[in-house]
Coordinates of C-alpha atoms and ligand atoms in Angstrom, one line a residue:
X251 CA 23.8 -99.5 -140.7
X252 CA 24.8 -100.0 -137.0
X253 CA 22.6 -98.3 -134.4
X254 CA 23.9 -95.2 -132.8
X255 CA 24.2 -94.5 -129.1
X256 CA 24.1 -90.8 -128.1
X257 CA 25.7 -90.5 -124.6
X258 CA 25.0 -86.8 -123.0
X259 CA 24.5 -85.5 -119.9
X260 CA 21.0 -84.7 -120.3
X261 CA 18.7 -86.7 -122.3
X262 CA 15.3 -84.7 -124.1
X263 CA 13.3 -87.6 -123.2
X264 CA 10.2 -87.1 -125.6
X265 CA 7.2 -86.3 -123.0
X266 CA 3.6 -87.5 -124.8
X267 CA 1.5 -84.0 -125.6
X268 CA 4.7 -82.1 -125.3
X269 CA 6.4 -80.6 -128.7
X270 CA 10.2 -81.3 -129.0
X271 CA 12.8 -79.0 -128.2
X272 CA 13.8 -78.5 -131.5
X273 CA 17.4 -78.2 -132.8
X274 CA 20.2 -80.4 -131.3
X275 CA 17.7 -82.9 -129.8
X276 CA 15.3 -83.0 -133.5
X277 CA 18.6 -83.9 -135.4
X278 CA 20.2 -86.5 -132.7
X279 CA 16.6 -88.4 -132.4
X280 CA 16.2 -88.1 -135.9
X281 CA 19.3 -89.9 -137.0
X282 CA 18.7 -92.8 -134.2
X283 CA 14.4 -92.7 -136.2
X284 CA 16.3 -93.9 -139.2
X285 CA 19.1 -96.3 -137.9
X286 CA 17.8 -97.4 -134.5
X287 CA 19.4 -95.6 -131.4
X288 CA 19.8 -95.7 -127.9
X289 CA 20.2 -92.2 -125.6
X290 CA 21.5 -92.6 -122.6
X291 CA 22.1 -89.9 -119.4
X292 CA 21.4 -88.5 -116.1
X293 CA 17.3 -87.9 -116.1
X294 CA 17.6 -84.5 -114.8
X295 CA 16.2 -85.6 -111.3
X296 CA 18.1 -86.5 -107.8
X297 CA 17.9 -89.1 -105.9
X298 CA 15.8 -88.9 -102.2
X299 CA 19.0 -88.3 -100.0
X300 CA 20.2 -91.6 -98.3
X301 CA 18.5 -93.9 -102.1
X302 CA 21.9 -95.2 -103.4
X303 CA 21.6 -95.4 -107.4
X304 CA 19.6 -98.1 -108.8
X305 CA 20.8 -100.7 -110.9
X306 CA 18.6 -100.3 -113.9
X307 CA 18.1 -97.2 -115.7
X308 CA 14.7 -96.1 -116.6
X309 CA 13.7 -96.5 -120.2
X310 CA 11.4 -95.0 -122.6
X311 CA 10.5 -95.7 -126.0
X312 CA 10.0 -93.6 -129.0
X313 CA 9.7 -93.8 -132.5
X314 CA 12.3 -96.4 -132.6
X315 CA 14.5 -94.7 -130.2
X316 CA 15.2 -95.8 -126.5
X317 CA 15.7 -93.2 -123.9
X318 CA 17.6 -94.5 -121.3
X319 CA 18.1 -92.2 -118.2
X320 CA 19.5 -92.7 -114.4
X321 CA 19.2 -90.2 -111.9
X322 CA 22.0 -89.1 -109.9
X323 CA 22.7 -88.5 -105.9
X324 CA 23.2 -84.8 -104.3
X325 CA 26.7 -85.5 -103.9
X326 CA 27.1 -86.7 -107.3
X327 CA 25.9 -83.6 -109.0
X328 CA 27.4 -81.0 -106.5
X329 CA 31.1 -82.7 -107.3
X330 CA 30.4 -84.1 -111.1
X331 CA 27.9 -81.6 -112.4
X332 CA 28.0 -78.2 -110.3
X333 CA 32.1 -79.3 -109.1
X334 CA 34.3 -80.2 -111.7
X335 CA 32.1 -79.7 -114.6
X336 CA 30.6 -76.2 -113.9
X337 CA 33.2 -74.8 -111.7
X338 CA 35.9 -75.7 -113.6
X339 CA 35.8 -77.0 -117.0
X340 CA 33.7 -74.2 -118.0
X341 CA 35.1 -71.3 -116.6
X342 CA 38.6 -72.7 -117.8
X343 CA 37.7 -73.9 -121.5
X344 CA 35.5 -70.3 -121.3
X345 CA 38.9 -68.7 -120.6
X346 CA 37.8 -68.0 -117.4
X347 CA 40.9 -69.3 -115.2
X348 CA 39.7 -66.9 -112.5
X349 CA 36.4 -68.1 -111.9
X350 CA 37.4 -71.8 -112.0
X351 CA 37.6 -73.7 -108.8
X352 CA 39.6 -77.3 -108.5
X353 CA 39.1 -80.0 -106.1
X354 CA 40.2 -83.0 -105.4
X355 CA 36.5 -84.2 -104.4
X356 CA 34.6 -82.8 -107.5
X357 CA 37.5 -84.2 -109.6
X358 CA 36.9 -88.0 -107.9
X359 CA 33.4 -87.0 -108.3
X360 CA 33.3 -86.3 -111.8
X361 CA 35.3 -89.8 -112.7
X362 CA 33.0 -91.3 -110.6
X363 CA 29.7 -90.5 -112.1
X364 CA 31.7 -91.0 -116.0
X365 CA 31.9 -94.6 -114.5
X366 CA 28.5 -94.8 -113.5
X367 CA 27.3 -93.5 -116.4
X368 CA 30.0 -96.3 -118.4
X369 CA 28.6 -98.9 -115.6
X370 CA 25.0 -98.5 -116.6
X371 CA 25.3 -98.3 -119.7
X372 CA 27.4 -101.7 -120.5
X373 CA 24.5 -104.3 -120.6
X374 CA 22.8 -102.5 -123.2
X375 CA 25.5 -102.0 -125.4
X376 CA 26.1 -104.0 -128.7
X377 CA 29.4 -105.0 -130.4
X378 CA 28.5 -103.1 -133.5
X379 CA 27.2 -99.8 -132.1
X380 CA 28.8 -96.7 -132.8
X381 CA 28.8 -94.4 -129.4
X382 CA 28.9 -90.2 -130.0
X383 CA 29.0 -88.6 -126.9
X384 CA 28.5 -85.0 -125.6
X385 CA 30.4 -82.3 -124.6
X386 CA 33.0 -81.3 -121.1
X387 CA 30.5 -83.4 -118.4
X388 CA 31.8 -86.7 -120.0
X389 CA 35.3 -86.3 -121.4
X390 CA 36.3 -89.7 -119.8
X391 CA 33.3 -91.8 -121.1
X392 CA 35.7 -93.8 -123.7
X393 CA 38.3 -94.2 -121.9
X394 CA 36.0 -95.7 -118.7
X395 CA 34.4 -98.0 -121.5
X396 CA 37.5 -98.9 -123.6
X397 CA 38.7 -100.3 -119.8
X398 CA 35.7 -102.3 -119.4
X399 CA 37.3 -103.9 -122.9
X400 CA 34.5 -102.5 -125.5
X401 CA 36.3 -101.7 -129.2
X402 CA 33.2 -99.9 -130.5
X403 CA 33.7 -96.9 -132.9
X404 CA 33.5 -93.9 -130.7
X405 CA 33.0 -90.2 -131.4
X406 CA 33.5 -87.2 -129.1
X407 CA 31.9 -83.8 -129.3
X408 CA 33.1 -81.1 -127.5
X409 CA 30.4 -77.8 -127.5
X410 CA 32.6 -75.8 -125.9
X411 CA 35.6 -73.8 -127.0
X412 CA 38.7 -75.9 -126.4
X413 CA 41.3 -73.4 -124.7
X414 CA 45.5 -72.4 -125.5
X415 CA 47.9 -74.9 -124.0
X416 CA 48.4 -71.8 -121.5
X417 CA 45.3 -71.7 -120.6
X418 CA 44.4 -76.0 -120.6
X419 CA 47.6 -76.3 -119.0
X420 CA 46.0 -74.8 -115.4
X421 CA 43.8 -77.6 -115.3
X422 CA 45.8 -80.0 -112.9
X423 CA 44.5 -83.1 -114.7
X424 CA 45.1 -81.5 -118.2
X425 CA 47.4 -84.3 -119.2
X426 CA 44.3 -87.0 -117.9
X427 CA 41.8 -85.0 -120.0
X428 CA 43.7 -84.8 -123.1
X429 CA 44.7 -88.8 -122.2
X430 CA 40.9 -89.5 -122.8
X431 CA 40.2 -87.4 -126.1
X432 CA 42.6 -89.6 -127.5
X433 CA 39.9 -92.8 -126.2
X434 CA 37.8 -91.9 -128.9
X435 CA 38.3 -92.2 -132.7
X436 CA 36.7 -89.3 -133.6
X437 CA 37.3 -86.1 -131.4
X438 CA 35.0 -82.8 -132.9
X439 CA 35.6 -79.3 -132.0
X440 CA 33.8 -76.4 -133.1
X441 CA 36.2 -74.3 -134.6
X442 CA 39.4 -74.9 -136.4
X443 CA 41.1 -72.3 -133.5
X444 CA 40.1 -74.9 -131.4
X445 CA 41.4 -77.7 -133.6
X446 CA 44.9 -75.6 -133.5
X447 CA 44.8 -75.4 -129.8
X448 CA 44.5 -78.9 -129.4
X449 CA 47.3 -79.3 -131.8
X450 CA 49.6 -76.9 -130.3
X451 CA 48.9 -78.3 -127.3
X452 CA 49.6 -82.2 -128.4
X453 CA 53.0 -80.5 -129.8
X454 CA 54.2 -78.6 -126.7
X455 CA 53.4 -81.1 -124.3
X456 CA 54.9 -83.9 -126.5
X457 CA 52.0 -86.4 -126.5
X458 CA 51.8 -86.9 -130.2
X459 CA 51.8 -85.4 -133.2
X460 CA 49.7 -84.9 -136.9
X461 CA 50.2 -88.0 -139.0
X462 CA 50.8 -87.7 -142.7
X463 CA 46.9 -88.2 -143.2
X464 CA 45.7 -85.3 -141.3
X465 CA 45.0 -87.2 -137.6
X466 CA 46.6 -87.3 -134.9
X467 CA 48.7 -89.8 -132.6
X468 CA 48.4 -89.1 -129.3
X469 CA 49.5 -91.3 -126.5
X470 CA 50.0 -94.4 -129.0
X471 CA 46.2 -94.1 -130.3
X472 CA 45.6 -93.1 -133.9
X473 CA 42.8 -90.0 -133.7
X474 CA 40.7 -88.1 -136.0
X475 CA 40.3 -84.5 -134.6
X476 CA 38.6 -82.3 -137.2
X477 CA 36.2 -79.1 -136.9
X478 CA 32.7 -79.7 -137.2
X479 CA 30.6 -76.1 -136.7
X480 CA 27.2 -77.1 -135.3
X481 CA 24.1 -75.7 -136.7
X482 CA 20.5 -75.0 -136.4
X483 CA 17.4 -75.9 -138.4
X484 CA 17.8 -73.3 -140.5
X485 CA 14.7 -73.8 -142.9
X486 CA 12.3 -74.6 -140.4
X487 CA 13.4 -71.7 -137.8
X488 CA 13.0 -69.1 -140.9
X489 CA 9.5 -71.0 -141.7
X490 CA 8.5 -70.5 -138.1
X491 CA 9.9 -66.5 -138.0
X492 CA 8.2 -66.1 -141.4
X493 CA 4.9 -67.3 -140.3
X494 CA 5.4 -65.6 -136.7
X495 CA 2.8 -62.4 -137.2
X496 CA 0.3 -65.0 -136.4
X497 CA 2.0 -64.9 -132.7
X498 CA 0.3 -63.1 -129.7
X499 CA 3.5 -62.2 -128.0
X500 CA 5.1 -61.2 -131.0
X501 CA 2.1 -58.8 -132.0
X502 CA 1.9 -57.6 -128.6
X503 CA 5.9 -56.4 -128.0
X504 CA 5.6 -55.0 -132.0
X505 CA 2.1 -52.8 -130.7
X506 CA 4.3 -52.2 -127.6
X507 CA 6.9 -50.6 -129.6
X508 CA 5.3 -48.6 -132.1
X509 CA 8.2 -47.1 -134.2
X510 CA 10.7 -47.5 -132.4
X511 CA 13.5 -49.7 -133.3
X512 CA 14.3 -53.1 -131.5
X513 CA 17.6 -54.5 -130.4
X514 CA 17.6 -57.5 -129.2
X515 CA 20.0 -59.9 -127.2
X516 CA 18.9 -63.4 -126.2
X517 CA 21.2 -65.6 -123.6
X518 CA 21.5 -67.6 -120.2
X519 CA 22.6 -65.5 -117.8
X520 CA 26.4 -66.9 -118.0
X521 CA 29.0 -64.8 -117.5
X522 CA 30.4 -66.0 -120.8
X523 CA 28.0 -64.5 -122.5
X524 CA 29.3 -60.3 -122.1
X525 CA 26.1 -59.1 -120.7
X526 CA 27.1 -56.5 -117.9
X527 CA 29.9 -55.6 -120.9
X528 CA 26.4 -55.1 -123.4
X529 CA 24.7 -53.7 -120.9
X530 CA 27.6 -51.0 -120.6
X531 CA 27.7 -50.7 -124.5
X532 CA 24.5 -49.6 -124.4
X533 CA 24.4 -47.3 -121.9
X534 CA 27.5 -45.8 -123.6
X535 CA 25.8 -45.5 -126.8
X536 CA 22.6 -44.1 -125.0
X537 CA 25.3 -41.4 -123.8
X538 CA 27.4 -40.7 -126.8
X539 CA 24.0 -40.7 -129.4
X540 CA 21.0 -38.9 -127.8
X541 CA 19.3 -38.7 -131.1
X542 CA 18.4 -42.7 -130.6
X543 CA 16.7 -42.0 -127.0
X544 CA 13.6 -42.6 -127.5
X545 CA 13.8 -43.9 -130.8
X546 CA 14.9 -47.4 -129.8
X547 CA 14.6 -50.3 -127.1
X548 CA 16.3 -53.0 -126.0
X549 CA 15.1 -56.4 -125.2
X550 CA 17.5 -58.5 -123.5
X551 CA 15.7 -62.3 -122.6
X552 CA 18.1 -63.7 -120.2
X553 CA 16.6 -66.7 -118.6
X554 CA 18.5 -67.9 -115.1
X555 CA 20.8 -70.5 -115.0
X556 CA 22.9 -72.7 -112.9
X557 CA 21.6 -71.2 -109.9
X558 CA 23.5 -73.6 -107.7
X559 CA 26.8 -72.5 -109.0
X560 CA 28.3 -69.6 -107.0
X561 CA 29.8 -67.2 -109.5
X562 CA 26.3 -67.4 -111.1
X563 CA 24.9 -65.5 -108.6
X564 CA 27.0 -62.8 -108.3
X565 CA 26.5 -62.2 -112.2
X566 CA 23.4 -62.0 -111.7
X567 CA 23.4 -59.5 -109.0
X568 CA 26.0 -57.5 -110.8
X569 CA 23.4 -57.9 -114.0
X570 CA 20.2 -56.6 -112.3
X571 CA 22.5 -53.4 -110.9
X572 CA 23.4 -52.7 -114.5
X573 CA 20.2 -52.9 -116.2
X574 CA 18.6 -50.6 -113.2
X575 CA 20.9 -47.8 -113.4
X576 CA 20.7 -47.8 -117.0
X577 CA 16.6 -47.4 -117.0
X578 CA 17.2 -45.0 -113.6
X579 CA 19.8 -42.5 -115.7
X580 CA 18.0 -42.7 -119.1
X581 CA 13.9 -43.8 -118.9
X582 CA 11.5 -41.3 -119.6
X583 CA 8.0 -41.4 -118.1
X584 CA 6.5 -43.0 -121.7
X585 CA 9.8 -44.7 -122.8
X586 CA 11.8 -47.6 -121.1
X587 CA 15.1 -48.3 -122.7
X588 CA 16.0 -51.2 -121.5
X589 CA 13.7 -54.4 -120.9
X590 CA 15.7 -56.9 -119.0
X591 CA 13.6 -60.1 -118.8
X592 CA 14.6 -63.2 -116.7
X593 CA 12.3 -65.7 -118.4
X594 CA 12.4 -67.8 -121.4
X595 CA 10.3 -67.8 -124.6
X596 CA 8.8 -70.7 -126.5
X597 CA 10.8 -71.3 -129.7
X598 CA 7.6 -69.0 -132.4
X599 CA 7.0 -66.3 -130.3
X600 CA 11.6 -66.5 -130.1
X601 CA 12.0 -66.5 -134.0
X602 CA 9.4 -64.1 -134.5
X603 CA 10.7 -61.9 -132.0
X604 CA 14.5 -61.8 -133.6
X605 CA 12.2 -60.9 -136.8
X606 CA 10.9 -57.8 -135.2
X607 CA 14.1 -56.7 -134.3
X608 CA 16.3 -54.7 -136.5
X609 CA 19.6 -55.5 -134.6
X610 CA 20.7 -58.5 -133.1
X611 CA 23.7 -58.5 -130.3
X612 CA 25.6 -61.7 -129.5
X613 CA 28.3 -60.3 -128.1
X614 CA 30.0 -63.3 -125.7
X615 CA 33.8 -62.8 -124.1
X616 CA 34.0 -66.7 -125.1
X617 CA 31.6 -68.9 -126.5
X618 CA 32.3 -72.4 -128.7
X619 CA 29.5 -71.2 -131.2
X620 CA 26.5 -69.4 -130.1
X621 CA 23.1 -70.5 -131.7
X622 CA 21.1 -67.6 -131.2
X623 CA 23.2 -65.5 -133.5
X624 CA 22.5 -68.7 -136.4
X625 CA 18.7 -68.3 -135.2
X626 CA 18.7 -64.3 -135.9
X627 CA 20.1 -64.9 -139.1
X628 CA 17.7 -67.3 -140.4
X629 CA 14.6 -65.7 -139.0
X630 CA 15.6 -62.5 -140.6
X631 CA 13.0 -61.0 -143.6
X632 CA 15.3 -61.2 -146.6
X633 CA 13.2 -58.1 -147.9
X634 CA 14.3 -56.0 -144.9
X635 CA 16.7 -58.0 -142.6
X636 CA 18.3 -56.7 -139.5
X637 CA 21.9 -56.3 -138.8
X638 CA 23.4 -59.0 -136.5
X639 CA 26.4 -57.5 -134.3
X640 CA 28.3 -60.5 -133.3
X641 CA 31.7 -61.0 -131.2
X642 CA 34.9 -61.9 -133.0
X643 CA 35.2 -64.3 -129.7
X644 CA 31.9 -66.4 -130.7
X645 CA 32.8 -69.5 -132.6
X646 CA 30.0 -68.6 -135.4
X647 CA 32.2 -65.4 -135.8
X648 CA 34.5 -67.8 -137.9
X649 CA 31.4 -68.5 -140.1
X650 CA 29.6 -65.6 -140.2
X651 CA 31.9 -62.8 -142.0
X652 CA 28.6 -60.5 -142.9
X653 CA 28.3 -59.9 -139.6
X654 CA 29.3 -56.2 -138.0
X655 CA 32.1 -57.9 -135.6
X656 CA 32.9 -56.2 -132.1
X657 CA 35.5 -56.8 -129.4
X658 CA 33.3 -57.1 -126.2
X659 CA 35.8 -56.4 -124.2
X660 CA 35.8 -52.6 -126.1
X661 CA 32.7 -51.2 -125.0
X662 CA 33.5 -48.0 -126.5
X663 CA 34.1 -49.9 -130.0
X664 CA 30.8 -52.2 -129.3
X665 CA 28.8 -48.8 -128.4
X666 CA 30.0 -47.5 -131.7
X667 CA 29.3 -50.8 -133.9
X668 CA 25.3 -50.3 -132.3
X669 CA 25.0 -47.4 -133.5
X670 CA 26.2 -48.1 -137.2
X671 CA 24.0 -51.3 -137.2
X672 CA 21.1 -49.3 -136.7
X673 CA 22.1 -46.8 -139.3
X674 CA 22.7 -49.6 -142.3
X675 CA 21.2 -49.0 -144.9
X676 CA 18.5 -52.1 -146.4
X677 CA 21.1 -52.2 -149.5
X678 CA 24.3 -53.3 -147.0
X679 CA 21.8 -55.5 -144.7
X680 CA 20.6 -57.7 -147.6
X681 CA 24.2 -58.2 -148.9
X682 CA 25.6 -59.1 -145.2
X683 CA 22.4 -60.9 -144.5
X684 CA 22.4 -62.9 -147.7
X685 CA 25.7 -64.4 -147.1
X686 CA 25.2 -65.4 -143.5
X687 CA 22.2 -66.8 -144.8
X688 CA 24.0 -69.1 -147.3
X689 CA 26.2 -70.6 -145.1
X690 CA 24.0 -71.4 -142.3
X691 CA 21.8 -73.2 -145.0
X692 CA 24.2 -74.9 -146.3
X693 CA 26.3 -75.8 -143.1
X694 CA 22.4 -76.8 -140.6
X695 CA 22.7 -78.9 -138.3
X696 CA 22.0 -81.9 -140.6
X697 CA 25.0 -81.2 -142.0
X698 CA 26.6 -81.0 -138.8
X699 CA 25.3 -84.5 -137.9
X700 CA 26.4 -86.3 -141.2
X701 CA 29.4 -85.1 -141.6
X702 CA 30.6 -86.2 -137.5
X703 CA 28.9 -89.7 -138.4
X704 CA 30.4 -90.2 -141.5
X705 CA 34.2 -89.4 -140.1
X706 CA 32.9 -91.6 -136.8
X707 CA 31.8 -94.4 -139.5
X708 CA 34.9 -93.9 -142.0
X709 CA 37.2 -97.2 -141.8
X710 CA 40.8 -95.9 -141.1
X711 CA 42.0 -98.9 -138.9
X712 CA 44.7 -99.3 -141.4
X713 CA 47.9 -98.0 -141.0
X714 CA 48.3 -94.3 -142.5
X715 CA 50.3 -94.4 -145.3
X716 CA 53.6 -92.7 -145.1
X717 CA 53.7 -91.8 -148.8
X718 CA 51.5 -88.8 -148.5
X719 CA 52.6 -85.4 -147.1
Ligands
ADP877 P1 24.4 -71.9 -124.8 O1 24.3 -73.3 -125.3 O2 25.7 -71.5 -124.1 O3 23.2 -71.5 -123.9 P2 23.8 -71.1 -127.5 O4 23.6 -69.7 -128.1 O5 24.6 -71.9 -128.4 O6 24.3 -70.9 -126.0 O7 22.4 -71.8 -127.4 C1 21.3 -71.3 -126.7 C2 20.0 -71.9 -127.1 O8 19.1 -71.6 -126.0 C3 19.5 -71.3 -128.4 O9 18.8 -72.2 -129.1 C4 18.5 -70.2 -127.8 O10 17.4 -70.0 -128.7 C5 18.0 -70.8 -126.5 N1 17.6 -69.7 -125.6 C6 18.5 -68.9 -125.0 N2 17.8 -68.0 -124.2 C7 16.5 -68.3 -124.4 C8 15.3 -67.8 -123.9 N3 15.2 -66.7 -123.0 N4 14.1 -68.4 -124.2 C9 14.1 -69.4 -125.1 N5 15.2 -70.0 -125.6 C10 16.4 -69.4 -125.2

């Protein structure tokens, strides 16, 4: 078996005494255990202003696995990372064409660091490796390293939601971007909606078209581009949930709540996410169904996040505002009902947490999956499992039909939906809850792995036949 290089823009570099960050980073590492692997990216640190970028990166070893990480100039990440990749590939593949900002700067930025990265990287590489790499930060990666004349196999994951030709088509470089998707042999998308959107896209725009066997040709290059849902750990999150009473912070927010009913909403504060619009839901529903003041509370665990991005700020400002008038209009002198925490929570006290609460609400404007609502599912009690009230606009919505589905952008409907999810009865929860449950067994992030390396690994250099239809 060839060894696997992971290319992302963050590496989990395994720290000695530290436990793993679980998920994503267990199943990546895990695969490069078995095979040998190399993971290479930006170490999370910046250079001392006027240090130019070494020549060497800085490795670690790991169970088999070498971590190979650089760090990266101010300048680099404001254009790369907080420019052209936070200001507007997000917002833009998040639908967001109103938040997004384009520059020429962060554009030459972002290529620049891509090379970098493709620079760095080329000494270690080996004829036989096959190269997966991650998500919007490093679209160009192939492309820069197909230039420098490598041929390995190369896969492309994209975590995001990949937007409507309308929408892509604001992106100045949009005919660039899509130019390096069809670099690698193996693009992966979340959803098929997204896999249409490319599609319609690669039709409209007149850079290729669907071959007889399902890929694509786009701009001469023969592509695989396929839906892969990402998933979580699903048996050892719902281990860790079931064994979670032993928790202190789980024991102390259940004591804390007595019998009142928890809802609970876990996300960065992004404004992908629909937090003010929750926010609003609830207050709604605190409005239009007084019989549940009192009786309830809400627990929203929104941890900070790109702080250096402007539009983050004001969110969060916006946020705070929201969340105060709510507990200023409706808090009683024993009962709070919202607790709005800016902090995150180790990964037990997390599952055990969703446990506790008889309602989840994952209820993003955009998002390419959304994990949390995965990780409420599975650390559900199957006895007596909550209700998960999920957005038809998350990516897991395609997955997860038990869910009680809400338009976010409806905070009427949403308020509405809360109330009914904390009315189910254990009968409906248990049939919902058991088929969510199925398919995020079935379709874990194992799965997910396998299945991108075995269409990376699949040998379709021959021609496609034109037989088939
Ligand atoms: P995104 O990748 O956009 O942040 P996802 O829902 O796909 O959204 O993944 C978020 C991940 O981060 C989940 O695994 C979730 O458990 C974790 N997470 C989010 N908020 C917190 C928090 N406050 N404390 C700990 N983990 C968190």
């Amino acid at each position: 078996m060839s060894r696997l290089v992971v290319i992302s823009n963050r590496v989990p570099v395994p720290t000695p005494g530290v436990p793993p960050a679980g998920g994503l980073a267990v199943a990546l590492s895990g695969a490069m255990e078995a095979r040998g692997g190399l993971w290479f990216g930006w170490s999370g640190a910046k250079l001392p202003p006027g240090e130019s970028e070494p020549s060497e990166p800085k490795i670690t070893t790991a169970d088999g696995v070498t971590y190979a990480v650089i760090d990266l100039s101010e300048r680099d990440l404001d254009e790369y990372y907080a420019g052209f990749s936070n200001r507007m590939l997000w917002p833009l593949f998040h639908y967001r064409m109103e938040l997004t900002e384009f520059t020429r700067i962060s554009l030459s930025g972002y290529h620049r660091v891509n090379r970098l990265f493709a620079q760095r990287l080329a000494p270690m590489l080996k004829p036989d490796d096959v190269i997966w790499v991650h998500d919007y930060h490093l679209i160009p990666m192939a492309a820069e390293l197909r230039a420098m004349g490598f041929r390995n196999r190369m896969g492309f994951f994209l975590h995001i939601p990949f937007p409507p030709p309308d929408v892509l088509t604001a992106l100045p470089n949009h005919a660039d971007v899509v130019r390096s998707l069809a670099a690698y042999d193996v693009v992966g998308f979340q959803t098929p909606s997204d896999v249409e959107n490319f599609e319609t896209y690669v039709r409209r725009e007149r850079v290729g078209r669907r071959l007889p066997d399902g890929r694509f040709v786009a701009h001469g290059r023969a592509v695989t581009v396929e839906a892969f849902p990402v998933g979580i750990e699903t048996d050892a999150f719902a281990a860790v949930a079931a064994a979670s009473n032993r928790n202190a912070l789980v024991r102390r927010v259940r004591d804390s709540l007595g019998d009142r009913k928890l809802i609970i909403g876990v996300d960065r504060l992004d404004y992908s996410k629909g937090i003010a619009q929750r926010i609003q839901a609830y207050e709604t529903f605190l409005l239009l169904d007084p019989e549940w003041r009192g009786r309830c509370v809400y627990l929203q665990i929104t941890p900070k996040s790109r702080e250096e991005v402007p539009e983050y700020a004001a969110m969060e400002r916006e946020v705070a505002e929201l969340a105060g008038r709510v507990n200023g209009a409706y808090s009683e002198l024993d009962w709070t009902p919202l607790r709005y925490v800016n902090r995150t929570v180790g990964r037990n006290a997390l599952a055990g947490l969703y446990r506790q609460a008889a309602v989840g609400v994952v209820t993003p404007l955009r998002d390419g999956m959304n994990l949390v609502a995965k990780e409420y599912v599975a650390a559900q009690d199957p006895e007596n499992p909550g209700a998960l009230l999920l957005s038809r606009f998350a990516g897991a919505a395609a997955e997860l039909d038990g869910a009680l589905m809400t338009n976010p952008y409806d905070v009427d409907g949403t308020a509405g939906a809360l109330a009914r999810a904390l009315d189910m009865s254990v009968e409906e929860r248990r049939e919902r809850w058991s088929a969510m449950f199925e398919r995020i067994r079935d379709y874990d992030v194992t799965w997910w792995r396998e299945t991108f390396l075995e269409a990376l690994e699949r040998d379709d250099e021959a021609p496609p036949s034109t037989g088939r239809m």
